[in-house]
Tab-separated table of C-alpha atoms in Angstrom:
chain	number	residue	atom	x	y	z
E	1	UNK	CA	7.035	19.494	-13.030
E	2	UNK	CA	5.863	21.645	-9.965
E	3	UNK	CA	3.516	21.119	-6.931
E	4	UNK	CA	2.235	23.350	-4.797
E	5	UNK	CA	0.954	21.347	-1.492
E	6	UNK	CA	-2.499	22.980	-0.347
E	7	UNK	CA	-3.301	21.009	2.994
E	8	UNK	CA	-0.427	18.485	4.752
E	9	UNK	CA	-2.773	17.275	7.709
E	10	UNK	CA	-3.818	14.270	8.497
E	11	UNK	CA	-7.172	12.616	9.877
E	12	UNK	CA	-8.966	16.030	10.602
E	13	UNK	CA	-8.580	19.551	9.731
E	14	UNK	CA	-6.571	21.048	12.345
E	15	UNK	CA	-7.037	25.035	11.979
E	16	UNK	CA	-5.876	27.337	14.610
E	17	UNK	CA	-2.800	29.439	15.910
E	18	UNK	CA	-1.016	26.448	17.034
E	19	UNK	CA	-0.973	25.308	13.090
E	20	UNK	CA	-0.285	28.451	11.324
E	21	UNK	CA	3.254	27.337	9.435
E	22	UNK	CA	2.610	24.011	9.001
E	23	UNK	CA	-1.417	24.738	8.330
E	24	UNK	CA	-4.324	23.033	9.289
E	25	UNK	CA	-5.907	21.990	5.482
E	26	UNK	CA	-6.394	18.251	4.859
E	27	UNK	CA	-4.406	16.237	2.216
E	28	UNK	CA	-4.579	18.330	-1.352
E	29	UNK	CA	-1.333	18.530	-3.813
E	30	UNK	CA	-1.565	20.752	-6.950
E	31	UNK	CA	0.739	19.175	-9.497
E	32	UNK	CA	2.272	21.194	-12.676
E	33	UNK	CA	3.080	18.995	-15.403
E	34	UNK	CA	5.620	20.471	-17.969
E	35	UNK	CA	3.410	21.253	-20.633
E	36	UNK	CA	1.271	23.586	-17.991
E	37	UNK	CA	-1.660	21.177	-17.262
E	38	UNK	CA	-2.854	20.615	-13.844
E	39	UNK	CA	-3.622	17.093	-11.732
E	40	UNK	CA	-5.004	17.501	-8.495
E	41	UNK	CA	-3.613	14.814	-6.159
E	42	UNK	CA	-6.500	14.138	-3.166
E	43	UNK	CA	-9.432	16.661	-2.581
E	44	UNK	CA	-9.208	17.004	1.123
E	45	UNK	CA	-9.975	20.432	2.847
E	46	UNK	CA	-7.074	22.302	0.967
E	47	UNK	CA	-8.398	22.164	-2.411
E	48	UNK	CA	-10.892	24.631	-1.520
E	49	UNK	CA	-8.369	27.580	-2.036
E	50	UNK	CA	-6.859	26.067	-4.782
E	51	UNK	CA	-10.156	25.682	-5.972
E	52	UNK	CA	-10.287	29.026	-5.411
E	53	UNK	CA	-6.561	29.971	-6.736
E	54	UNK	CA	-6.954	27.592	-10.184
E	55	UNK	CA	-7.918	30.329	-13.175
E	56	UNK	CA	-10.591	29.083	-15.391
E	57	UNK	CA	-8.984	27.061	-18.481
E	58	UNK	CA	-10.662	25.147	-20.747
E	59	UNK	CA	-8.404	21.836	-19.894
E	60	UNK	CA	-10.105	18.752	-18.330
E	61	UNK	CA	-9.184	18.849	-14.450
E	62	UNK	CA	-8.275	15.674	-13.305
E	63	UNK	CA	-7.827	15.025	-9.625
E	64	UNK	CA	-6.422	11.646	-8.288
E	65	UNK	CA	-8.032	10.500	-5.474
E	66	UNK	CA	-5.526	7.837	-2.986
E	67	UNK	CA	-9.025	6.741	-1.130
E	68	UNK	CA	-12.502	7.876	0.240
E	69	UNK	CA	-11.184	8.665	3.774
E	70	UNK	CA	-12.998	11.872	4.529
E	71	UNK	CA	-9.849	13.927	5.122
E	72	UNK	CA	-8.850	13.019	1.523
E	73	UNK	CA	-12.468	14.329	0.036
E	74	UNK	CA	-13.612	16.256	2.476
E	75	UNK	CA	-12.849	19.510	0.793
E	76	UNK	CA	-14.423	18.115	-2.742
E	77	UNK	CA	-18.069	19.499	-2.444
E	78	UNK	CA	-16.019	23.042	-1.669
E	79	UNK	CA	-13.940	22.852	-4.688
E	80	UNK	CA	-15.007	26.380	-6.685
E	81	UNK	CA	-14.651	24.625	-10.302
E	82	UNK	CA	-17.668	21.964	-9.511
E	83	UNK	CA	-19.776	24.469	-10.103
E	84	UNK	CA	-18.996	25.862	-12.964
E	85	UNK	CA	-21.193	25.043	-16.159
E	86	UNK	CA	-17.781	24.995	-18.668
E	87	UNK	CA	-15.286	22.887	-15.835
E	88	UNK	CA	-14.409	19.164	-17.071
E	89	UNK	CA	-13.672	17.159	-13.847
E	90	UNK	CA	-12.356	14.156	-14.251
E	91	UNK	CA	-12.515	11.856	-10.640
E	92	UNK	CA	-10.176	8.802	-10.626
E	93	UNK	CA	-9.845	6.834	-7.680
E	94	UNK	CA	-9.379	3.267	-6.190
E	95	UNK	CA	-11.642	0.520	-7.261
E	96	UNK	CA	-13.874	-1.743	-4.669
E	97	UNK	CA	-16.106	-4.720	-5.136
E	98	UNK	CA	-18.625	-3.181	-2.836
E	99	UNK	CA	-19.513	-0.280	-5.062
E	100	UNK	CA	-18.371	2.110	-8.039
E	101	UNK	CA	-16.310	5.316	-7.263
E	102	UNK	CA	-19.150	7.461	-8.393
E	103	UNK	CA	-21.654	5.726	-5.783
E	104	UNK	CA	-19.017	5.697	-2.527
E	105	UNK	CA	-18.177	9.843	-3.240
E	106	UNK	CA	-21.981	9.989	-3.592
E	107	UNK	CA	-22.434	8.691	-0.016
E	108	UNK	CA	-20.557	11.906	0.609
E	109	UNK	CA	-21.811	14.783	-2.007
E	110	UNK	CA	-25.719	13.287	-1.238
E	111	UNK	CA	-28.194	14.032	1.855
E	112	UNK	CA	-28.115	14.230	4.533
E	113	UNK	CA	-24.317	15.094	4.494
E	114	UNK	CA	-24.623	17.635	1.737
E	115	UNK	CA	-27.101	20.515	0.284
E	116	UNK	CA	-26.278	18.748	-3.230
E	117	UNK	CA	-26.555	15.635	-5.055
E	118	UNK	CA	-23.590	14.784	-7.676
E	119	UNK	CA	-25.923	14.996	-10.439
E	120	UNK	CA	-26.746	18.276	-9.422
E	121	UNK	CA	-23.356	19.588	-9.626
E	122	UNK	CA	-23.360	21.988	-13.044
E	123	UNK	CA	-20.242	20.513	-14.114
E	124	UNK	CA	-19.474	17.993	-16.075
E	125	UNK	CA	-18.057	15.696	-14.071
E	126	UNK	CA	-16.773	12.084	-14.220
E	127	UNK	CA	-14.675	8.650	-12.476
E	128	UNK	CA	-12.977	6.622	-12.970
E	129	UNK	CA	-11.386	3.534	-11.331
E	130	UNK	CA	-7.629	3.677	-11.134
E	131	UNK	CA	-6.416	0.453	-10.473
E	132	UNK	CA	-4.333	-1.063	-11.169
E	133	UNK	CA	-4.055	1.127	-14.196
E	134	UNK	CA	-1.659	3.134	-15.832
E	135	UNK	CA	-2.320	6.214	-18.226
E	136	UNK	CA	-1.196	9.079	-19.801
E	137	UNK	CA	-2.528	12.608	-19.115
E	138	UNK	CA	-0.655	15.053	-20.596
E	139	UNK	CA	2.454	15.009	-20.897
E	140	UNK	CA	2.825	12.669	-17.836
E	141	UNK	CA	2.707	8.930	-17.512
E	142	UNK	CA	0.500	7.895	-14.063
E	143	UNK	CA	0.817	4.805	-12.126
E	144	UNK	CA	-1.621	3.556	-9.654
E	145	UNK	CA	-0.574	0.933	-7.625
E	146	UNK	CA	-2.389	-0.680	-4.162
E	147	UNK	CA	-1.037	0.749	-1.122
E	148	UNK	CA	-0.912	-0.980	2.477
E	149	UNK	CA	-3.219	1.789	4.035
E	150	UNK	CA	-7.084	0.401	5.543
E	151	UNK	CA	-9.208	0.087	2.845
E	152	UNK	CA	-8.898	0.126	-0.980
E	153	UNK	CA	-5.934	2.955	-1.050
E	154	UNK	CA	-3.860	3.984	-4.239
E	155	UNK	CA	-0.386	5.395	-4.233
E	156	UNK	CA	0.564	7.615	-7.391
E	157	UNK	CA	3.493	7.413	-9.712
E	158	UNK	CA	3.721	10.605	-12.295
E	159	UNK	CA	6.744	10.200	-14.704
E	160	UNK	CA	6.803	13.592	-16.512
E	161	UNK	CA	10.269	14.027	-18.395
E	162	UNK	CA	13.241	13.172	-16.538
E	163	UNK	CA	11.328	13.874	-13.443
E	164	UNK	CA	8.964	11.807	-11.271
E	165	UNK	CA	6.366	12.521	-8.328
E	166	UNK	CA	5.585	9.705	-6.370
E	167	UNK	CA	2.527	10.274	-3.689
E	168	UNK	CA	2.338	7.884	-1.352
E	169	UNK	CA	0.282	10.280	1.703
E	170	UNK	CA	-1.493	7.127	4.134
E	171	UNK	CA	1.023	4.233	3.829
E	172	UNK	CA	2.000	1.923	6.511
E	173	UNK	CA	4.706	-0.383	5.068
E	174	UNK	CA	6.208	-1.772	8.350
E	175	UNK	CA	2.763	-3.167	9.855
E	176	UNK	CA	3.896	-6.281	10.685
E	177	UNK	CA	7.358	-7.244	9.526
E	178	UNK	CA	10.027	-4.164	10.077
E	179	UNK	CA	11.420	-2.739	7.136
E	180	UNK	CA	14.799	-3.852	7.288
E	181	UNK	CA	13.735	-7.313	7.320
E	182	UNK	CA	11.995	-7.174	3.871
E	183	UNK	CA	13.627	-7.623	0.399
E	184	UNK	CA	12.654	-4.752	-1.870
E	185	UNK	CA	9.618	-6.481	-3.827
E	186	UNK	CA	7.820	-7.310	-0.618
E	187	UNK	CA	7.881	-3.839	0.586
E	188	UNK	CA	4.202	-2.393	0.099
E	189	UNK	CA	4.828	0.817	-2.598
E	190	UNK	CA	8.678	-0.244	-3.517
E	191	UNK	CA	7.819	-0.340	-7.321
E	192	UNK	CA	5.922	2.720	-7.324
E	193	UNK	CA	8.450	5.279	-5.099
E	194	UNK	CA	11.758	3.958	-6.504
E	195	UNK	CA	14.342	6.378	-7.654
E	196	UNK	CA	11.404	9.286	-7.122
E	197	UNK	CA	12.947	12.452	-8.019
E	198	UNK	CA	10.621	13.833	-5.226
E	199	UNK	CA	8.686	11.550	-2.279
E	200	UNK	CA	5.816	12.575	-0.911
E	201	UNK	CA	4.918	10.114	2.395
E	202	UNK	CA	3.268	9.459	5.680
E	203	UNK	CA	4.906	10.352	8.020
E	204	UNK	CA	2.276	10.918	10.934
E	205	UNK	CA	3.609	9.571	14.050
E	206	UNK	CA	6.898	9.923	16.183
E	207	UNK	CA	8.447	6.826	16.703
E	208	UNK	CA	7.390	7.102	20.181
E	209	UNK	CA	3.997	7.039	19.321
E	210	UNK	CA	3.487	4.451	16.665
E	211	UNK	CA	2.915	1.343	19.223
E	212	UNK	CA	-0.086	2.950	20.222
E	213	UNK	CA	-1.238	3.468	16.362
E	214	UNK	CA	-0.410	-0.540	14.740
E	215	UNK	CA	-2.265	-1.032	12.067
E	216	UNK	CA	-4.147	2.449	11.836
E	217	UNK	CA	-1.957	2.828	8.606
E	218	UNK	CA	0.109	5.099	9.079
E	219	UNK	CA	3.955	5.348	9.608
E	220	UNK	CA	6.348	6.637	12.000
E	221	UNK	CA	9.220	8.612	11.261
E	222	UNK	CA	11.698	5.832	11.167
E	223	UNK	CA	10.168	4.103	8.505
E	224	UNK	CA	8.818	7.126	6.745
E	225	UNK	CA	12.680	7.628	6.628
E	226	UNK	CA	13.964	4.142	5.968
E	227	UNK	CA	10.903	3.721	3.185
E	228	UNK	CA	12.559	6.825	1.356
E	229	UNK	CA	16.036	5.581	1.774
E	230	UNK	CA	15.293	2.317	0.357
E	231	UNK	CA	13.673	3.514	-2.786
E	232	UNK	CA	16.786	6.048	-3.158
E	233	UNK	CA	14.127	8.719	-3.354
E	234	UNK	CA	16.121	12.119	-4.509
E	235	UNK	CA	13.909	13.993	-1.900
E	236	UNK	CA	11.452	13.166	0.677
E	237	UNK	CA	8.788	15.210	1.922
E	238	UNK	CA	7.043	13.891	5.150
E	239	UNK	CA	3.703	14.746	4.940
E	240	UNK	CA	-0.021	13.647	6.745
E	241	UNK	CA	0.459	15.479	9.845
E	242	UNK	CA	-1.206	14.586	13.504
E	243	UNK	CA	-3.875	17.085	14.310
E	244	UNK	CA	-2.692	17.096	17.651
E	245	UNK	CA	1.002	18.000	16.008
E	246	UNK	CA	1.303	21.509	16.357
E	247	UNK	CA	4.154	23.971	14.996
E	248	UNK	CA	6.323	23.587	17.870
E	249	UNK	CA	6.058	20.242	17.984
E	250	UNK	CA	7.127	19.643	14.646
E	251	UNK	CA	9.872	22.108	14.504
E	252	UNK	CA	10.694	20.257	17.054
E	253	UNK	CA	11.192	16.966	14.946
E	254	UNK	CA	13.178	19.023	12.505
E	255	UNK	CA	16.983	18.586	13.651
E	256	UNK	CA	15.982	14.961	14.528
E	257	UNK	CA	14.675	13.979	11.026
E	258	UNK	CA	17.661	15.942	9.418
E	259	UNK	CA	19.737	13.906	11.797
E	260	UNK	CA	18.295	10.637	11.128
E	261	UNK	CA	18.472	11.544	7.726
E	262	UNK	CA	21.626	12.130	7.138
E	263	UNK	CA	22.992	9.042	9.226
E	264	UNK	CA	20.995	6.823	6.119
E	265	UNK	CA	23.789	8.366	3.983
E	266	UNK	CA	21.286	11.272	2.501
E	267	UNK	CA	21.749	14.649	1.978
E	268	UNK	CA	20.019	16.422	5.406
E	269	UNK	CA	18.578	19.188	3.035
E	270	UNK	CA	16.730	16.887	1.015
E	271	UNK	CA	14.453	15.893	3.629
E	272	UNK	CA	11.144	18.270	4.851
E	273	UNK	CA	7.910	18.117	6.528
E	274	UNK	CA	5.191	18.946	4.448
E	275	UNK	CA	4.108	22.886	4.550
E	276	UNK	CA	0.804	24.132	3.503
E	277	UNK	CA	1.374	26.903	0.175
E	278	UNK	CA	4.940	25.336	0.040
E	279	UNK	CA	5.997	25.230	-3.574
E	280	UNK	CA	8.678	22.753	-4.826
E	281	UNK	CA	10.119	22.428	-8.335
E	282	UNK	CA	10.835	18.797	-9.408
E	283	UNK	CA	13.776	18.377	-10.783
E	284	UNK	CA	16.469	15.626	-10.238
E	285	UNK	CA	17.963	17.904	-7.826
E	286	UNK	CA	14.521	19.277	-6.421
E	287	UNK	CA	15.296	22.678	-6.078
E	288	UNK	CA	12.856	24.828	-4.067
E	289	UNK	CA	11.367	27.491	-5.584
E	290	UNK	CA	13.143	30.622	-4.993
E	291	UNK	CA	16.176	28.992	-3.383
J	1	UNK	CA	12.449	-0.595	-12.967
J	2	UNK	CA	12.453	-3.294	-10.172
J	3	UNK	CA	8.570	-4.058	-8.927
J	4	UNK	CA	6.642	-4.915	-6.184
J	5	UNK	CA	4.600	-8.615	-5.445
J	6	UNK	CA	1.043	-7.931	-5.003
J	7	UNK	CA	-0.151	-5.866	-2.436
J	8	UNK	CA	-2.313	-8.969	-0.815
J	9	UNK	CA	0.788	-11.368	-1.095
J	10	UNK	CA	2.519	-8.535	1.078
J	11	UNK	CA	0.061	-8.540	3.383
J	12	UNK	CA	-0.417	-12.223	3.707
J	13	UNK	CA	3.676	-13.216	4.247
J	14	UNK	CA	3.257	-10.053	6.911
J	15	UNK	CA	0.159	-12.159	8.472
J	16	UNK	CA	2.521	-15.308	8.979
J	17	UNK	CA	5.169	-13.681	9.648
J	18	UNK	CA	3.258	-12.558	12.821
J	19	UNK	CA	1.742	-15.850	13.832
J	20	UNK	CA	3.229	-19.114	15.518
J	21	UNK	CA	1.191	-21.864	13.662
J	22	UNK	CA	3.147	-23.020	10.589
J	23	UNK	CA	2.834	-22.012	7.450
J	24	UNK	CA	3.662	-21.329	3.335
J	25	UNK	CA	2.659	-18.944	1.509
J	26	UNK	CA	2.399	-19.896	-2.443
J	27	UNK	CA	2.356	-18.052	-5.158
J	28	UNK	CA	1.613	-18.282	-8.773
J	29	UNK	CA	2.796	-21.587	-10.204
J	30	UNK	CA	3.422	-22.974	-7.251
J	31	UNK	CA	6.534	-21.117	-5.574
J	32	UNK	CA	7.053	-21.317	-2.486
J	33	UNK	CA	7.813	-17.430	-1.603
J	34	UNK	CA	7.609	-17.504	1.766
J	35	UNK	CA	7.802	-19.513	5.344
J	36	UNK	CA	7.234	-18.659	9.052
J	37	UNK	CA	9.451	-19.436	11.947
J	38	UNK	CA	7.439	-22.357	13.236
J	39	UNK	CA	7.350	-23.918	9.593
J	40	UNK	CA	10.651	-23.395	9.669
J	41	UNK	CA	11.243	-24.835	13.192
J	42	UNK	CA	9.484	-27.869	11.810
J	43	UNK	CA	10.961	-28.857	8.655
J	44	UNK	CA	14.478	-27.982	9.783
J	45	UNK	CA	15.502	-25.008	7.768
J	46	UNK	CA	14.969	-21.561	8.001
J	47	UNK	CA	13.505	-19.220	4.773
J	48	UNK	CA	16.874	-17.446	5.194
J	49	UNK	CA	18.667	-20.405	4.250
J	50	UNK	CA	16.303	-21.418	1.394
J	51	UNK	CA	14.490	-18.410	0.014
J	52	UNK	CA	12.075	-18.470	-2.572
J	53	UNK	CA	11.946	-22.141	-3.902
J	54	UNK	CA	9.960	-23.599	-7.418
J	55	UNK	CA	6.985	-25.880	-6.701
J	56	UNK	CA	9.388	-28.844	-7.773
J	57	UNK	CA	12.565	-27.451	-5.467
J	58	UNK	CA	10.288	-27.694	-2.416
J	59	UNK	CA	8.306	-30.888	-3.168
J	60	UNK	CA	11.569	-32.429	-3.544
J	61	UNK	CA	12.951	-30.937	-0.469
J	62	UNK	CA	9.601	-31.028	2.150
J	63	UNK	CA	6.973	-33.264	0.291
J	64	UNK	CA	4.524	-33.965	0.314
J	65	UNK	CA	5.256	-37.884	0.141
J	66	UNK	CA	2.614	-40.993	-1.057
J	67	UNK	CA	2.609	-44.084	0.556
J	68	UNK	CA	5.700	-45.291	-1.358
J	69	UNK	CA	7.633	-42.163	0.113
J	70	UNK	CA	7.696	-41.030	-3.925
J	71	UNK	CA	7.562	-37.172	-3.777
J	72	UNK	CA	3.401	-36.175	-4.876
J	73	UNK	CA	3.967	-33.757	-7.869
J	74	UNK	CA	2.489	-30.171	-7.279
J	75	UNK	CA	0.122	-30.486	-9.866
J	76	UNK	CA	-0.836	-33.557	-8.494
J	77	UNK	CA	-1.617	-32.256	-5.246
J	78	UNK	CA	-5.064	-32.533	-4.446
J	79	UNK	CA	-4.700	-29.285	-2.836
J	80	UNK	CA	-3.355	-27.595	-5.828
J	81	UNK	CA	-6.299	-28.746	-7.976
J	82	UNK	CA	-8.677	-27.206	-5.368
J	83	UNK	CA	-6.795	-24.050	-5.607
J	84	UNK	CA	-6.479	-23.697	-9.076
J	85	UNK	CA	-10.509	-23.601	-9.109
J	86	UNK	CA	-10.505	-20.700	-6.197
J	87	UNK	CA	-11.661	-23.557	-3.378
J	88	UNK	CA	-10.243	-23.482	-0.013
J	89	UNK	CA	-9.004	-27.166	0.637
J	90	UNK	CA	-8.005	-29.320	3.624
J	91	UNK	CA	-6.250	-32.652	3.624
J	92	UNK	CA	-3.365	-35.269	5.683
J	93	UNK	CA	-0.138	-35.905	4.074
J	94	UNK	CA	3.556	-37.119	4.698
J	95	UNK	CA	6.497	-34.552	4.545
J	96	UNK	CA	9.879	-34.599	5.063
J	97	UNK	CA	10.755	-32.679	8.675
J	98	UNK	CA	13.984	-31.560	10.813
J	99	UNK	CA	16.203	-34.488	10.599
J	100	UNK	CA	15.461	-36.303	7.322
J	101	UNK	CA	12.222	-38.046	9.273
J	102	UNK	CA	8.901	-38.227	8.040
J	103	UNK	CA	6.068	-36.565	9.927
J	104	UNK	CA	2.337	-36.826	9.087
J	105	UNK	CA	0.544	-33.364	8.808
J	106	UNK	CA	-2.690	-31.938	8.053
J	107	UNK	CA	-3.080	-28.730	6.196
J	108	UNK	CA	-5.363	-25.654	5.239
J	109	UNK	CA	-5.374	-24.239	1.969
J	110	UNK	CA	-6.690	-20.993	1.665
J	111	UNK	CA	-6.701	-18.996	-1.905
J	112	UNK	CA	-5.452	-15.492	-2.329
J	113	UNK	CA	-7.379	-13.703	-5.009
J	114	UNK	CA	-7.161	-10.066	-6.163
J	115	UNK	CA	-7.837	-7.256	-7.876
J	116	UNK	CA	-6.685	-9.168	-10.600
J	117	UNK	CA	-7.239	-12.772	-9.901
J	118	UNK	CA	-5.218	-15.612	-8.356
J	119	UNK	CA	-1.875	-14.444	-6.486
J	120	UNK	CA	-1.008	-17.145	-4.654
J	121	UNK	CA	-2.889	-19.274	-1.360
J	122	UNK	CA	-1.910	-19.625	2.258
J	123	UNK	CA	-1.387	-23.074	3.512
J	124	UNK	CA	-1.400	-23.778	7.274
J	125	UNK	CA	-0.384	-27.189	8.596
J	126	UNK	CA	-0.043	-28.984	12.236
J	127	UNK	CA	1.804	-31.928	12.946
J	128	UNK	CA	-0.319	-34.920	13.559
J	129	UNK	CA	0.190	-37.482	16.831
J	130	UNK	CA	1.565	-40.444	15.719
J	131	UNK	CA	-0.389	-43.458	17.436
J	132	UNK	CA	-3.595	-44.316	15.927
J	133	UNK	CA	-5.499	-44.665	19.128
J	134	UNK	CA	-4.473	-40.631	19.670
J	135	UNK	CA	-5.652	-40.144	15.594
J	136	UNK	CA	-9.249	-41.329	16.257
J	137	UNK	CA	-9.397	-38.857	19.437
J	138	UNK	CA	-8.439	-36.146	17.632
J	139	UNK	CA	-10.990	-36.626	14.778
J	140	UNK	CA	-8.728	-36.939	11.810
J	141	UNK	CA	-8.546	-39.069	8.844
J	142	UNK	CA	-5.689	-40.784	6.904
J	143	UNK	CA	-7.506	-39.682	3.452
J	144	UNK	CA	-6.888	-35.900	1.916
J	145	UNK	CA	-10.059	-34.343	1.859
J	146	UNK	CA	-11.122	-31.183	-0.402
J	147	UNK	CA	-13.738	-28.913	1.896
């Protein structure tokens, strides 16, 4: 399995000079599965160039939506294979009493936010509720599971081989009992990141910062970090950045997070904050590409 | 692989975790899976000690108790009979507190359904004064009462 993350911010796009390494794109994750296949994990700004980058196959393209925050499907109405007559687009995404998946992303892709309608769009495309579900795509076995985020919000769990993916990008698991004061099963996500060959997690807010964020669901770094450790994830990659966290501010966190890291009894090289284009081979070890 | 309880259940034993009225939180079958400080503080021993009880551990241990201090079965409990038909219930009872004494009570039952159905319920409970006189002032009744 391989990923390729195409937008690591959180909230809002964040484009500019001040954002260049880390990149400005909303939350978008391009999985490889072993046998070739593509998922798409959350359609936020940066699936427009993969959109873009994706060559035209005849496979189904399934993209797993975590919720209908707009920074998570912001970038959907942009995504180049939509309009395509011969693209199969398969939408899965968390369930809600209030409405089907196809009518809350049609609040989006419908006047007057949009030029189009869904049933316009000259693909053939379809959703599907994903929880609590799991399937098989592929090669791959997927796992939804409920997520302590605001609002009906999925995590995913993709077993392909010997390897596993778990995406867990708006999560705040320490709202209102700290981590270390919680047996595993009553940790929010537990089940679904545990013994994750590679974690991808919130991570949006310095410790400093959190008080002022309770319950916006989201996670500091201590958690982010202590959430990993518990579930013995090989690697973590701390992802859903602030807009207002530019590249010097988070190379900045760097040699703390490494630090912190490494003091939970984890390898320091094994941690990283999410970079846009960065491309990551999952493997037990979790090589980088090129490494 | 080791799972997860529900995410509501997480949620809720997070909720009384965070507050200072007392209270259990119940799941399927009647465990008790979790208790707050102040319930606790009232019935003399802390979830630390205990942890997760059966619905016959903790009837033994807290009640509640009839009015021949006979331990009322959980599926007996008027409460749990509201529950188990998705009703929120209120009622008085008799349980056993800090120090081996009886103390009368009233409590809130409150269901937790999911996604998939019934997880567990929330029950908040107060001690009630003890002199009759202060009973009638505070509007309360010695019968359990399903809302």
């Amino acid at each position: 399995m391989r990923i390729k993350i195409w937008g690591a911010r959180g909230s809002v796009p964040a484009p500019g000079p001040e954002t260049m390494h880390y990149g400005g794109n909303t939350s978008c994750v391009e999985v490889t599965l072993s046998d070739g296949s593509t998922l798409i994990l959350d359609a936020g700004t940066g699936i427009r160039n993969l959109g873009l980058a994706l060559p035209r196959v005849e496979r189904p393209i399934h993209i797993l939506l975590t919720h209908l925050h707009l920074d998570h499907i912001q970038g959907l109405m942009f995504f180049a294979p939509l309009f395509r007559p011969e693209s199969e687009i398969i939408v899965w995404g968390p369930a809600s009493p209030e409405a089907s998946l196809r009518e809350r992303v049609g609040r989006y892709i419908s006047a007057p936010l949009a030029p189009v309608e869904v049933r316009e769009l000259p693909s053939h495309v379809s959703f599907k509720e994903a929880e609590p579900l799991e399937w098989d795509l592929g090669p791959a076995r997927i796992r939804a599971q409920s997520v302590n985020h605001r609002g009906p919000t999925l995590g995913y769990r993709i077993d392909d081989g010997d390897t596993t993916l778990c995406y867990i990008p708006d999560h705040e698991p320490g709202l209102g009992a700290p981590l270390s004061q919680l047996e595993d099963d009553w940790i929010s996500g537990f089940g679904l990141a545990r013994g994750a060959s590679t974690l991808i997690h919130d991570c949006q807010y310095t410790d400093a910062e959190y008080p002022n964020h309770l319950g916006w669901g989201h996670s500091p770094i201590a958690d982010a970090l202590e959430f990993g450790q518990r579930v013995e994830a090989e690697k973590l990659v701390l992802f859903h950045h602030d807009p207002l966290h530019s590249d010097d501010f988070l190379d900045g966190l760097c040699g703390d997070i490494h630090a912190r890291w490494q003091e939970l009894g984890r390898d320091p090289g094994q941690v990283e904050l999410a970079t846009e284009r960065r491309e990551l081979e999952i493997s037990p070890q979790a090589a980088p590409v090129g490494a | 692989m080791s799972d997860q309880k529900p995410l509501e259940l997480i949620l809720a034993r997070n909720l009384l975790s965070s507050i200072s009225t007392p209270a259990f939180l119940v799941g399927q079958e009647g465990a008790l899976l979790f208790y707050n400080e102040a319930a606790g503080a009232l019935v003399g021993r802390r979830f630390e000690e205990t942890g997760t009880m059966t619905a016959q551990e903790w009837t033994a241990a807290f009640g509640p108790f009839d009015d021949n201090e006979q331990p009322i079965p959980y599926d007996e409990n008027k409460l749990t009979k509201s529950l188990r038909e998705g009703r929120p219930a209120h009622g008085n009872f008799r349980i056993c507190v800090a120090g081996n004494v009886h103390q009368d009570i009233a409590a809130s039952a409150i269901p937790i359904v999911g996604p998939d159905g019934s997880s567990g319920a929330i029950v908040i409970f107060w001690p009630l004064p003890e002199d009759e006189e202060t009973k009638a002032a505070a509007g309360v009744t010695e019968q359990s009462e399903v809302l």
